[in-house]
PDB file of C-alpha atoms in Angstrom:
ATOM      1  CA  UNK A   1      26.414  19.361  13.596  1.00 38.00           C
ATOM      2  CA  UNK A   2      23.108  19.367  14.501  1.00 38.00           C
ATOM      3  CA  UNK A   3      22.013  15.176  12.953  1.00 34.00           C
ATOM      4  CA  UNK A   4      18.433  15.932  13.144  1.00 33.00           C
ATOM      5  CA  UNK A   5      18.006  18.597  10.539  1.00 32.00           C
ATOM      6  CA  UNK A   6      20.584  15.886   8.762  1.00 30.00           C
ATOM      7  CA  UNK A   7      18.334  13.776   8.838  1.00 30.00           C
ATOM      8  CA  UNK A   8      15.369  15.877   8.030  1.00 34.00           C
ATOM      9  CA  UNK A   9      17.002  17.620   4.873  1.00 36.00           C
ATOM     10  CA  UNK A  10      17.860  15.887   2.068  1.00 40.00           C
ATOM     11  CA  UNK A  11      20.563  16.845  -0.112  1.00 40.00           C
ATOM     12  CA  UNK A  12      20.541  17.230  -3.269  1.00 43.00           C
ATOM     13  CA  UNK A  13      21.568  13.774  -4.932  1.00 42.00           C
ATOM     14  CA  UNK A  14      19.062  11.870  -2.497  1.00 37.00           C
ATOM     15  CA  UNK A  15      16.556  14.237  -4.167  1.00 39.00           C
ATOM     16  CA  UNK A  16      18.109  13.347  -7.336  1.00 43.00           C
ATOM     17  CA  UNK A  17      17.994   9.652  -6.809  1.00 43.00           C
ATOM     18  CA  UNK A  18      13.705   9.706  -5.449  1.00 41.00           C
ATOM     19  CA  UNK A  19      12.914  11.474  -9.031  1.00 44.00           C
ATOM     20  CA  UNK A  20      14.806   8.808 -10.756  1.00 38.00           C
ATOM     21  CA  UNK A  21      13.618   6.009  -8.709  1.00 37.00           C
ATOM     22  CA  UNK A  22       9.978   7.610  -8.589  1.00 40.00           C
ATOM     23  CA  UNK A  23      10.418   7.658 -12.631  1.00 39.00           C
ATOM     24  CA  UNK A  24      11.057   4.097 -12.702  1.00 37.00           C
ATOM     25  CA  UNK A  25       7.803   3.528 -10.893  1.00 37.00           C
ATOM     26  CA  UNK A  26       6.194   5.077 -13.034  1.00 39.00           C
ATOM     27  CA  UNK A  27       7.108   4.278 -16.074  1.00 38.00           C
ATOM     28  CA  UNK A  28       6.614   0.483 -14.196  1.00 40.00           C
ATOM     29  CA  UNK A  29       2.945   1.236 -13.893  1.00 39.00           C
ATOM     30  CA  UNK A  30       2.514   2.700 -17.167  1.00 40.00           C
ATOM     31  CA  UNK A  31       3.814  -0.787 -18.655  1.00 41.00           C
ATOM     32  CA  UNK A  32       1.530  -2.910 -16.527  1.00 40.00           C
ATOM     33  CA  UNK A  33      -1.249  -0.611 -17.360  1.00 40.00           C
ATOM     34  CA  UNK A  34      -0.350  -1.272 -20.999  1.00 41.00           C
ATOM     35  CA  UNK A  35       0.015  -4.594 -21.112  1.00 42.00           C
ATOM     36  CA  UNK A  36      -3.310  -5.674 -20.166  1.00 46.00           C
ATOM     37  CA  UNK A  37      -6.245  -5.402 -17.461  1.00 44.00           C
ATOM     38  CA  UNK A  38      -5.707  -8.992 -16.880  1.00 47.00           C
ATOM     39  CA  UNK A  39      -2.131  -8.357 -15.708  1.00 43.00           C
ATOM     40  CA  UNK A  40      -3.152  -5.705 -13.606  1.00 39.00           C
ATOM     41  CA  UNK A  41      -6.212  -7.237 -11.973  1.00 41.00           C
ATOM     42  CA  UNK A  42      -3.920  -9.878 -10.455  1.00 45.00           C
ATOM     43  CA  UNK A  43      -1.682  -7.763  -9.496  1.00 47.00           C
ATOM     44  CA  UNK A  44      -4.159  -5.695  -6.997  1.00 49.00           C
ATOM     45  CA  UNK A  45      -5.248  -9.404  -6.171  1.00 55.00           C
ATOM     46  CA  UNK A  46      -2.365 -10.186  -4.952  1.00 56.00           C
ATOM     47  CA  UNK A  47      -2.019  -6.745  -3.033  1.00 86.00           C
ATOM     48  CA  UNK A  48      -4.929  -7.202  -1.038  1.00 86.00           C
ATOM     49  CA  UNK A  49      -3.942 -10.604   0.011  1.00 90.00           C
ATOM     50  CA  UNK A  50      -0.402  -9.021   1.239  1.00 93.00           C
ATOM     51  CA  UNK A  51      -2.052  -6.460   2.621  1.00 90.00           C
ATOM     52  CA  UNK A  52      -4.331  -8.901   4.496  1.00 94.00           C
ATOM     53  CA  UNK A  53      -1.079 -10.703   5.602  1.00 95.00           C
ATOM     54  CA  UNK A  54       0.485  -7.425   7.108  1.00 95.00           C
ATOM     55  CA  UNK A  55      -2.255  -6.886   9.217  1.00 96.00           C
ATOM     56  CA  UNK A  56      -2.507 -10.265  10.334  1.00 97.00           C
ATOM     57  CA  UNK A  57       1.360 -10.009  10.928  1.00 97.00           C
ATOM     58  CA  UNK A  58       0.779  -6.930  13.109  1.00 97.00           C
ATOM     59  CA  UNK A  59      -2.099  -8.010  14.948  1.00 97.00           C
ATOM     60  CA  UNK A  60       0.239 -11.412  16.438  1.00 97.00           C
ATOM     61  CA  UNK A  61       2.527  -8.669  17.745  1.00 97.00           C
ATOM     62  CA  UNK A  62      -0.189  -6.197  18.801  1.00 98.00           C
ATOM     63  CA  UNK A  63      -1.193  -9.314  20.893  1.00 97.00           C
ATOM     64  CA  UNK A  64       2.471  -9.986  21.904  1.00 97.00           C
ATOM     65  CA  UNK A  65       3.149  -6.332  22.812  1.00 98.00           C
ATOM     66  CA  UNK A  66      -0.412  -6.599  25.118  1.00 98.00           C
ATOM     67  CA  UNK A  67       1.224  -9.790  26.800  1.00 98.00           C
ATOM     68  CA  UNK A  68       4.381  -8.113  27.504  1.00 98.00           C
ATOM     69  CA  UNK A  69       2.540  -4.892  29.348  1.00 98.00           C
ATOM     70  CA  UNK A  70       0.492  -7.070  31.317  1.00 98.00           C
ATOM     71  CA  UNK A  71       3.838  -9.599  32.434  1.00 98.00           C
ATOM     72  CA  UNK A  72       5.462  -6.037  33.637  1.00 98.00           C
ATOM     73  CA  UNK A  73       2.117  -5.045  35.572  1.00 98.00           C
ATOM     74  CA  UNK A  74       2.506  -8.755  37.283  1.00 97.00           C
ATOM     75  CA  UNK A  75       6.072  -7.544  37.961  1.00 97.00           C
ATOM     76  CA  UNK A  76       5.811  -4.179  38.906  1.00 97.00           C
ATOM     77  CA  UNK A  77       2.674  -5.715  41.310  1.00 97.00           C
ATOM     78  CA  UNK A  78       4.685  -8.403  43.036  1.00 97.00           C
ATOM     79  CA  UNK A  79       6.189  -6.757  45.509  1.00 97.00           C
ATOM     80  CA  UNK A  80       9.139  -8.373  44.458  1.00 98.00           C
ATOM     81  CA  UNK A  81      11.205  -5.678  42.561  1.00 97.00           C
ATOM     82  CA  UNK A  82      14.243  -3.232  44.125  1.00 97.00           C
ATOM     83  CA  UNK A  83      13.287   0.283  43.916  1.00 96.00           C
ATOM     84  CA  UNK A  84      16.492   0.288  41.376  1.00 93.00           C
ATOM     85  CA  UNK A  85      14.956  -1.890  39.712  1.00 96.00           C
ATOM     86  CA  UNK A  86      11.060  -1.455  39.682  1.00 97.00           C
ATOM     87  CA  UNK A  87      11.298   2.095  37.587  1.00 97.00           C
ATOM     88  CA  UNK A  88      13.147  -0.017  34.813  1.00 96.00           C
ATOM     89  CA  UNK A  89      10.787  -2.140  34.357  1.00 97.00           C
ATOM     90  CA  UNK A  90       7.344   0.553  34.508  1.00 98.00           C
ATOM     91  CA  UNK A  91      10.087   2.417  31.578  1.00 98.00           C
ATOM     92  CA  UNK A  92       9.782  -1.420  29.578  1.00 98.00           C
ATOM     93  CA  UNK A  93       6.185  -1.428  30.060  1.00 98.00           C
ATOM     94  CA  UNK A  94       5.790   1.632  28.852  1.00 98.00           C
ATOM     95  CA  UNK A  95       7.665   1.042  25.747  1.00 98.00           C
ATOM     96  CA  UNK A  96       5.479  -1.824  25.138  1.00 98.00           C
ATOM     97  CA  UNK A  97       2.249   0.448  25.555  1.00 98.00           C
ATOM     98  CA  UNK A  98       3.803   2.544  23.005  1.00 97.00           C
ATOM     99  CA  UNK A  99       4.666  -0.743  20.994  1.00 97.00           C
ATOM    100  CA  UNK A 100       1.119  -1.637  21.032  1.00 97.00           C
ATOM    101  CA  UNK A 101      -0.569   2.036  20.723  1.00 97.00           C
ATOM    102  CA  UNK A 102       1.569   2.348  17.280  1.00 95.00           C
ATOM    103  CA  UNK A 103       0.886  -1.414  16.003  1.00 96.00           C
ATOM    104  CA  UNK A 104      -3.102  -0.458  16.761  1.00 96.00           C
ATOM    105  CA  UNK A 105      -3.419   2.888  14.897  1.00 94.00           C
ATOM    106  CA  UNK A 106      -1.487   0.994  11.674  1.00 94.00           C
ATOM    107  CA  UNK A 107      -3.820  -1.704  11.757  1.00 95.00           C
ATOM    108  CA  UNK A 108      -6.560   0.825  11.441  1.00 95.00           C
ATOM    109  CA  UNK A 109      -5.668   2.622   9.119  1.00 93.00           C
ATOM    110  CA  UNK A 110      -5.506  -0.405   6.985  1.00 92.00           C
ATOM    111  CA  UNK A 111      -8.680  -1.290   7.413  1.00 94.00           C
ATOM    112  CA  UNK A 112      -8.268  -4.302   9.966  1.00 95.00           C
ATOM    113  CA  UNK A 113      -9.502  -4.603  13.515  1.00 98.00           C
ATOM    114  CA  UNK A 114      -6.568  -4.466  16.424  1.00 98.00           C
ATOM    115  CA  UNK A 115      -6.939  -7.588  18.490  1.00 98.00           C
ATOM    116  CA  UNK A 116      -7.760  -6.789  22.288  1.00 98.00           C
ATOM    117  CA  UNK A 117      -5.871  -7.359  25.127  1.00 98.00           C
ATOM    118  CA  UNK A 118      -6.704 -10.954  27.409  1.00 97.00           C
ATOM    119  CA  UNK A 119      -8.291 -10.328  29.978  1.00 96.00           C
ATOM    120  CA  UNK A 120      -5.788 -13.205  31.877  1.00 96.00           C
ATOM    121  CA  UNK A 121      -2.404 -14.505  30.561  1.00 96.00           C
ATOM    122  CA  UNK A 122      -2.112 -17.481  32.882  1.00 94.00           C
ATOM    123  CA  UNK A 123       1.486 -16.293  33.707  1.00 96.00           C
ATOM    124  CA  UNK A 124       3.453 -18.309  36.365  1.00 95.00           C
ATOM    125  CA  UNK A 125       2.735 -15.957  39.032  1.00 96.00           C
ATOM    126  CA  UNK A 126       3.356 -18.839  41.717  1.00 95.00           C
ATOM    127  CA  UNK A 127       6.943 -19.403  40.329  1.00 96.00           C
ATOM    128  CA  UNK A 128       7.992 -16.058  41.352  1.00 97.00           C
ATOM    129  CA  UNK A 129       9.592 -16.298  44.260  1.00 98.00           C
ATOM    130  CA  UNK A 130      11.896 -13.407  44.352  1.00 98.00           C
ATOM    131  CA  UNK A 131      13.559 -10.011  41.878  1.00 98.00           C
ATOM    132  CA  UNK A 132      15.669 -12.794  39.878  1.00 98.00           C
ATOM    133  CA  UNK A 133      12.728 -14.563  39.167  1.00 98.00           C
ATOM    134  CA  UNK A 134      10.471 -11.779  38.221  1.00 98.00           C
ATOM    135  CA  UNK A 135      13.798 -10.535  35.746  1.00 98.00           C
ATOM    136  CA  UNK A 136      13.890 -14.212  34.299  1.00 97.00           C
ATOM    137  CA  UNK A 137      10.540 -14.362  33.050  1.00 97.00           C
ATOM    138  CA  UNK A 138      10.825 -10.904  31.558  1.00 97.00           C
ATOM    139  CA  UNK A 139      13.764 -11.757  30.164  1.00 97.00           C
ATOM    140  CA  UNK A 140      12.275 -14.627  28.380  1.00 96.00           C
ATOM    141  CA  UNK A 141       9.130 -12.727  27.165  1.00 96.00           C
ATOM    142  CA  UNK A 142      11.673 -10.440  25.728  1.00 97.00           C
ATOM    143  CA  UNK A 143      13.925 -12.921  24.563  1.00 96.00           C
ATOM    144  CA  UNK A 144      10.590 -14.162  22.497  1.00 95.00           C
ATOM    145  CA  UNK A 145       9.850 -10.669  21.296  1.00 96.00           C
ATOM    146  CA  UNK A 146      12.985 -11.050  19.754  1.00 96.00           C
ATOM    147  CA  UNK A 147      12.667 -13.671  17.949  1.00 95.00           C
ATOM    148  CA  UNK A 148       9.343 -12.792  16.849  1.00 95.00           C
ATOM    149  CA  UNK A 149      10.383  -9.901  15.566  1.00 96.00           C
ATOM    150  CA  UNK A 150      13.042 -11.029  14.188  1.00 96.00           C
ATOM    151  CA  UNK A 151      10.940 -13.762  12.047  1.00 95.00           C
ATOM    152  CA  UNK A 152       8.101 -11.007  11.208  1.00 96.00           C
ATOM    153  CA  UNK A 153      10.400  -8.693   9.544  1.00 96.00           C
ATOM    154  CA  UNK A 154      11.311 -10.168   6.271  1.00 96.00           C
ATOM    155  CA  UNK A 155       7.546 -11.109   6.231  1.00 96.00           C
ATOM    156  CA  UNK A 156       6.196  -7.921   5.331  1.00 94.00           C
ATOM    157  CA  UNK A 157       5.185  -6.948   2.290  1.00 94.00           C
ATOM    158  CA  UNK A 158       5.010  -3.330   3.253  1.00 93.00           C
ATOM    159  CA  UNK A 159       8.540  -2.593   3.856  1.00 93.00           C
ATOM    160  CA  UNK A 160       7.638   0.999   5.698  1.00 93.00           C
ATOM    161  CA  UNK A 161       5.753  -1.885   7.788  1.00 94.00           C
ATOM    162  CA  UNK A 162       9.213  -3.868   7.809  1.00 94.00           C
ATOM    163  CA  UNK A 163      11.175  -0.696   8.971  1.00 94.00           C
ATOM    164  CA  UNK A 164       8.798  -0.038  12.016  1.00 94.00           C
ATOM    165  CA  UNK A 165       8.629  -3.919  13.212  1.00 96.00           C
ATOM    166  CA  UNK A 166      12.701  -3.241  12.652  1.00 96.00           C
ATOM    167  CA  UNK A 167      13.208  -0.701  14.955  1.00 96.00           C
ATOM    168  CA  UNK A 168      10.787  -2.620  17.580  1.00 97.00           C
ATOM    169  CA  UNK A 169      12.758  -5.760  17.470  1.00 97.00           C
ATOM    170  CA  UNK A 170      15.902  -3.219  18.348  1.00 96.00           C
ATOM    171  CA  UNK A 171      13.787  -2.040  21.450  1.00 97.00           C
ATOM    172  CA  UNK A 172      12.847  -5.639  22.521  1.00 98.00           C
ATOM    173  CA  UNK A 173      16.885  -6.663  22.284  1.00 97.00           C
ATOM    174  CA  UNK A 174      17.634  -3.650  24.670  1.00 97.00           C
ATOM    175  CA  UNK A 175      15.387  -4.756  26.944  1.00 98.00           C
ATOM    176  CA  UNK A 176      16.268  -8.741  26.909  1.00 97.00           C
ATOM    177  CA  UNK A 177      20.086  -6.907  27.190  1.00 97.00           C
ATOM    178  CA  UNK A 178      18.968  -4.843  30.069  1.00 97.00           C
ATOM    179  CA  UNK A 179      17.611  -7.492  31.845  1.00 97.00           C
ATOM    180  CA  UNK A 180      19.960 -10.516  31.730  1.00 97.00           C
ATOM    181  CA  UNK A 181      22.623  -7.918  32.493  1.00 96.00           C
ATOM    182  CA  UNK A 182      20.557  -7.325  35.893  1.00 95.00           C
ATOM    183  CA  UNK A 183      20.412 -10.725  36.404  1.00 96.00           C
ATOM    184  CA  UNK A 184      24.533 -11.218  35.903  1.00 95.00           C
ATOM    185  CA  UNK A 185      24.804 -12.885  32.763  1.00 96.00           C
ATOM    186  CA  UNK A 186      26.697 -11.490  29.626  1.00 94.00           C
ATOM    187  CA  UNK A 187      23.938  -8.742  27.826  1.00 95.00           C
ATOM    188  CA  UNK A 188      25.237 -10.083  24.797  1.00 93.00           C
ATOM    189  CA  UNK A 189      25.008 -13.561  25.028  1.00 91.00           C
ATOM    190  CA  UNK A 190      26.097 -14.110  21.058  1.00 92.00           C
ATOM    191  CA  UNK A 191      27.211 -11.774  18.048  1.00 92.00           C
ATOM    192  CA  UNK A 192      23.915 -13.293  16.034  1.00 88.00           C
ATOM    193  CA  UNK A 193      20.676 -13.653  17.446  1.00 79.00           C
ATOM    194  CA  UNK A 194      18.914 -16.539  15.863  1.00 70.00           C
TER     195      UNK A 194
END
């Protein structure tokens, strides 16, 4: 079975359920719009300022998902990292370009401004000593992408927005995984992550 076309083609009864659920929109809007101007004008008040909020929301991780590229740079320029290990983490920093290169484009498009890069993170450059070390603090930075993500999430008002940060925060777990599996400790540490 090819699960791409699956994906791609929607049968019948999800067809079904978008017309009802787009009637229901609908007929939503066409209440509000009856019911008064007032109604309405606070409504698209409150819109912007969730809309305002998203892009705020996206920008902290735009400037998270800049950290994390520049952390891998330090690690993939210390001279520290196994040739097993050094194309891992260029494929990690690459996600994390890809992160950021996504989370920029949706921020324009809605109007905001994507926050720059820092031109220095201050990172503890002088505490790594050696591979584990260099694996620990990306490890951490991941283990904080995590959580970040994890907290953004339910904070969106656009849920498409929601999905995306979603499916990010899946990425960032592989790579915490991926990491404190290199470094000998269970990949899994817990069946929640909190």
């Amino acid at each position: 079975m090819n699960h791409s076309s699956f994906l791609l083609t929607p049968s019948s009864a999800l067809l079904a359920r978008r017309r009802t659920v787009g009637a229901a929109v609908l007929s939503a809007s066409a209440v509000a719009l009856l019911g008064g101007r007032d109604a309405l004008a606070a409504g698209a008040k409150t819109d912007a300022r969730q809309h305002e909020a998203d892009v705020r929301i996206l920008n902290t991780a735009l400037a998270a998902e800049y950290e994390a590229v520049a952390a891998y740079q330090v690690g993939a320029e210390s001279g520290l990292l196994t040739s097993g290990v050094l194309p891992l983490a260029q494929q990690f920093q690459g996600h994390h370009r890809e992160h950021a290169d996504a989370i920029a484009g949706a921020v324009q498009k809605m109007g905001g401004k994507p926050v720059q890069a820092k031109a220095q993170y201050g990172f503890p450059t002088d505490k790594l000593k050696a591979e584990a070390d260099v694996l620990r603090f990306a490890a951490g930075l991941e283990r904080g992408a995590v959580s970040a993500y994890l907290g953004a999430v339910p904070l969106f008002a656009d849920r498409a927005l929601a999905q995306v940060a979603a499916s990010i925060l899946g990425d960032e777990a592989m790579h915490w995984a991926v990491l404190r599996q290199a470094l000998g400790e269970a990949p899994v540490p817990s069946a929640f992550l909190s």
